Short mmCIF file of C-alpha atoms in Angstrom, two decimals:
data_model
loop_
_atom_site.label_atom_id
_atom_site.label_comp_id
_atom_site.label_asym_id
_atom_site.label_seq_id
_atom_site.Cartn_x
_atom_site.Cartn_y
_atom_site.Cartn_z
CA MET P 1 17.63 3.65 -10.57
CA GLN P 2 20.89 2.69 -12.29
CA ALA P 3 21.98 0.72 -9.21
CA ALA P 4 18.62 -1.06 -9.04
CA SER P 5 18.69 -1.76 -12.77
CA LYS P 6 22.10 -3.39 -12.47
CA ARG P 7 21.19 -5.45 -9.40
CA LEU P 8 17.85 -6.68 -10.75
CA GLN P 9 19.21 -7.18 -14.28
CA GLN P 10 16.32 -5.16 -15.68
CA PRO P 11 16.22 -2.03 -17.88
CA ILE P 12 15.51 1.22 -16.03
CA SER P 13 12.35 1.69 -18.12
CA GLN P 14 10.85 -1.43 -16.50
CA LEU P 15 11.48 -0.33 -12.89
CA ARG P 16 8.99 1.55 -10.72
CA ILE P 17 9.53 3.78 -7.73
CA ILE P 18 6.95 2.23 -5.42
CA GLU P 19 7.49 4.48 -2.41
CA PHE P 20 9.74 7.34 -1.32
CA GLN P 21 9.93 9.05 2.06
CA GLN P 22 12.04 11.90 3.39
CA GLN P 23 14.39 10.76 6.15
CA THR P 24 17.12 12.21 8.35
CA TRP P 25 19.87 9.62 8.65
CA ARG P 26 21.91 9.58 11.86
CA ASP P 27 25.34 9.17 10.25
CA GLY P 28 27.33 9.67 7.07
CA CYS P 29 26.85 6.01 6.13
CA LEU P 30 23.07 6.60 5.92
CA GLU P 31 22.65 4.10 8.81
CA LEU P 32 23.98 1.28 6.60
CA ALA P 33 27.63 0.99 7.62
CA ASN P 34 29.75 -1.97 6.59
CA ALA P 35 31.37 -3.99 9.39
CA ASP P 36 34.72 -2.14 9.53
CA GLU P 37 33.54 1.21 8.19
CA PHE P 38 33.97 4.51 10.02
CA CYS P 39 30.94 6.78 9.69
CA THR P 40 30.78 10.53 10.24
CA GLN P 41 28.45 11.24 13.17
CA ALA P 42 26.15 13.83 11.64
CA LEU P 43 22.50 14.19 10.71
CA ILE P 44 22.15 13.68 6.96
CA PRO P 45 18.88 14.69 5.26
CA GLY P 46 17.88 12.26 2.54
CA TRP P 47 15.38 9.76 1.25
CA ARG P 48 14.26 6.15 1.69
CA VAL P 49 13.34 4.87 -1.77
CA VAL P 50 11.64 1.58 -2.67
CA VAL P 51 12.25 0.44 -6.26
CA GLY P 52 10.72 -2.67 -7.74
CA ILE P 53 9.64 -4.79 -10.66
CA GLY P 54 7.22 -7.71 -10.43
CA GLU P 55 8.02 -9.70 -7.29
CA GLN P 56 11.40 -8.05 -6.65
CA THR P 57 11.73 -5.01 -4.40
CA LEU P 58 14.82 -3.07 -3.32
CA VAL P 59 15.06 -0.44 -0.57
CA TYR P 60 17.68 2.30 -0.88
CA HIS P 61 18.91 5.01 1.49
CA THR P 62 20.16 8.18 -0.24
CA ASN P 63 21.36 11.62 0.73
CA GLN P 64 19.43 14.76 -0.27
CA THR P 65 20.87 14.95 -3.80
CA GLY P 66 21.08 11.23 -4.51
CA SER P 67 24.87 11.36 -4.90
CA ALA P 68 25.23 8.82 -2.04
CA VAL P 69 23.13 5.66 -2.39
CA ARG P 70 23.17 2.51 -0.24
CA LEU P 71 21.09 -0.65 -0.52
CA ASN P 72 19.23 -1.72 2.62
CA GLU P 73 19.57 -5.50 2.18
CA LYS P 74 17.51 -6.41 5.24
CA ALA P 75 14.52 -4.26 4.30
CA SER P 76 14.71 -5.37 0.68
CA SER P 77 14.22 -8.98 1.66
CA SER P 78 11.51 -8.32 4.27
CA LEU P 79 9.19 -6.08 2.25
CA LEU P 80 6.39 -7.84 0.41
CA ALA P 81 6.98 -7.58 -3.32
CA PRO P 82 3.92 -6.36 -5.21
CA VAL P 83 2.68 -7.93 -8.43
CA GLN P 84 0.53 -6.34 -11.12
CA ILE P 85 -3.17 -7.22 -10.93
CA PRO P 86 -4.22 -8.66 -14.33
CA VAL P 87 -6.73 -6.39 -16.07
CA SER P 88 -9.19 -9.30 -16.25
CA GLU P 89 -9.17 -9.55 -12.44
CA LEU P 90 -9.72 -5.87 -11.66
CA PRO P 91 -13.10 -5.04 -10.09
CA PRO P 92 -15.37 -2.60 -11.96
CA PRO P 93 -14.54 1.11 -11.52
CA LEU P 94 -16.53 3.11 -8.98
CA ALA P 95 -19.68 5.00 -9.89
CA GLY P 96 -19.39 8.77 -9.58
CA TYR P 97 -21.25 8.92 -6.26
CA VAL P 98 -18.99 6.30 -4.63
CA VAL P 99 -15.82 7.48 -2.86
CA PHE P 100 -14.24 4.16 -1.86
CA ARG P 101 -14.92 0.42 -1.89
CA GLU P 102 -13.50 -2.54 0.01
CA ILE P 103 -14.08 -6.14 -1.06
CA SER P 104 -12.86 -8.68 1.49
CA GLY P 105 -12.95 -12.41 0.93
CA GLY P 106 -11.39 -15.67 2.00
CA GLY P 107 -10.43 -16.64 5.52
CA ILE P 108 -11.99 -19.58 7.33
CA THR P 109 -15.60 -18.76 6.32
CA GLY P 110 -14.82 -18.12 2.66
CA ARG P 111 -17.46 -15.38 2.56
CA THR P 112 -16.99 -12.20 0.55
CA TYR P 113 -18.16 -8.80 1.78
CA GLU P 114 -18.37 -5.47 -0.04
CA THR P 115 -18.28 -2.16 1.82
CA VAL P 116 -18.81 1.10 -0.08
CA LEU P 117 -18.50 4.70 1.09
CA LEU P 118 -20.79 7.17 -0.68
CA LYS P 119 -20.18 10.90 -1.06
CA ASP P 120 -23.09 11.66 1.28
CA GLY P 121 -21.44 9.67 4.09
CA GLN P 122 -23.41 6.43 3.81
CA LEU P 123 -21.34 3.33 4.52
CA ILE P 124 -23.07 0.26 3.07
CA ARG P 125 -21.90 -3.30 3.73
CA VAL P 126 -23.36 -6.37 2.00
CA ARG P 127 -22.39 -10.00 1.63
CA ILE P 128 -21.83 -10.88 -2.00
CA GLY P 129 -23.97 -13.85 -3.00
CA ASP P 130 -26.51 -13.27 -0.19
CA ALA P 131 -29.76 -13.72 -2.15
CA ASN P 132 -31.94 -12.36 0.67
CA ASP P 133 -29.65 -9.39 1.32
CA SER P 134 -30.06 -10.33 5.00
CA GLU P 135 -26.62 -9.11 6.06
CA ARG P 136 -26.89 -5.61 4.59
CA SER P 137 -25.95 -2.85 7.02
CA VAL P 138 -26.14 0.90 6.43
CA ARG P 139 -24.26 3.27 8.70
CA ARG P 140 -23.15 6.87 8.38
CA VAL P 141 -20.19 9.17 8.78
CA SER P 142 -20.29 12.94 8.34
CA VAL P 143 -19.57 14.57 4.97
CA GLN P 144 -16.65 16.28 6.71
CA GLN P 145 -15.22 12.85 7.64
CA VAL P 146 -15.58 11.76 4.01
CA GLN P 147 -13.61 14.82 2.89
CA GLN P 148 -10.94 14.17 5.53
CA PHE P 149 -10.65 10.57 4.34
CA VAL P 150 -10.22 11.67 0.71
CA ARG P 151 -7.46 14.06 1.81
CA SER P 152 -5.75 11.26 3.74
CA LEU P 153 -5.76 9.13 0.56
CA GLU P 154 -4.09 12.00 -1.28
CA ARG P 155 -1.50 12.43 1.48
CA SER P 156 -0.63 8.74 1.45
CA LYS P 157 -0.42 8.81 -2.37
CA PHE P 158 -2.87 5.92 -2.67
CA SER P 159 -2.89 6.32 -6.47
CA LYS P 160 0.81 5.34 -6.58
CA PHE P 161 -0.24 1.77 -5.74
CA LYS P 162 -2.67 1.59 -8.66
CA ASN P 163 -3.36 -1.97 -9.83
CA LEU P 164 -0.75 -3.49 -7.48
CA SER P 165 -1.34 -6.60 -5.37
CA TYR P 166 0.63 -7.53 -2.23
CA PRO P 167 -0.02 -11.28 -1.99
CA ALA P 168 0.21 -13.34 1.18
CA PRO P 169 3.59 -14.97 1.86
CA SER P 170 3.89 -18.45 0.39
CA GLY P 171 2.59 -21.05 2.81
CA ALA P 172 0.13 -18.67 4.50
CA ALA P 173 -3.29 -20.21 5.13
CA ASP P 174 -6.77 -18.84 5.90
CA PHE P 175 -5.79 -15.32 4.93
CA ILE P 176 -8.33 -12.68 3.90
CA THR P 177 -7.76 -10.79 0.65
CA TYR P 178 -8.71 -7.10 0.71
CA THR P 179 -9.35 -5.27 -2.56
CA LEU P 180 -9.50 -1.49 -2.10
CA THR P 181 -10.71 0.82 -4.87
CA SER P 182 -10.76 4.62 -5.02
CA GLN P 183 -11.64 6.83 -7.99
CA GLU P 184 -7.93 6.62 -8.89
CA GLY P 185 -7.52 2.83 -9.00
CA THR P 186 -7.37 -0.46 -7.12
CA VAL P 187 -4.87 -2.05 -4.74
CA GLN P 188 -5.02 -5.51 -3.17
CA TYR P 189 -3.35 -7.06 -0.14
CA SER P 190 -3.67 -10.34 1.74
CA SER P 191 -1.36 -10.18 4.68
CA ASP P 192 -0.19 -8.48 7.81
CA LEU P 193 -0.34 -4.69 7.43
CA ASN P 194 3.19 -4.37 8.82
CA ASN P 195 4.63 -5.87 5.63
CA LEU P 196 3.07 -3.19 3.41
CA PRO P 197 4.74 0.09 2.39
CA LYS P 198 4.21 2.80 5.03
CA ASN P 199 2.07 5.00 2.77
CA LEU P 200 -0.26 2.12 1.97
CA GLN P 201 -0.45 1.23 5.68
CA ALA P 202 -1.53 4.83 6.37
CA ALA P 203 -4.30 4.64 3.75
CA VAL P 204 -5.61 1.31 5.11
CA LYS P 205 -5.57 2.62 8.68
CA ALA P 206 -7.47 5.76 7.65
CA TRP P 207 -10.12 3.55 6.03
CA ASN P 208 -10.39 1.24 9.04
CA ASN P 209 -10.66 4.24 11.38
CA LEU P 210 -13.49 5.64 9.25
CA ILE P 211 -15.39 2.33 9.42
CA THR P 212 -14.91 2.18 13.20
CA SER P 213 -16.29 5.70 13.63
CA ALA P 214 -19.46 5.06 11.57
CA LYS P 215 -22.80 5.11 13.40
#
């Protein structure tokens, strides 16, 4: 955090660890050797840590104890930097019987859809602003699938992304914004999944797989 604080010119108290994953690096340089550097050829257990504030994100490789730290410049510039969702723009919290909600809007049609997963396995999709409710669909997944999905959210640490938005790259057009809400909080993204942190990708994929499996 000290290295990130110095590089971003921000106090440590303002920085957030956005993501951390255990890794086994293939050499003593943590796979980030300088041009003329000799690296010990050995497997080094360690961590990949993403630190950020506002629109700035840094990716670090460390050893197990954190005594060796290297900045991954390439990944730092390619990751989408999250921004805080203003409180006034957060959707309402979920009712107790709702497990998860997706609101998707934008794109070419400009329509906004809401999909909610209930504890009993009902998956309800409606178009917001549809006065006749003509596009409502109700499908089902098993209660066991609901429980598996909740566990997958816990594994991917979905709550770590609470109230963060990953906006589309500047210049992007016709993108769809997805707002995902669990009982723990809300996250928003409007771009290619590949630019999101791995844990958030895993949560989104688990949700999409659940929708696909509904009958």
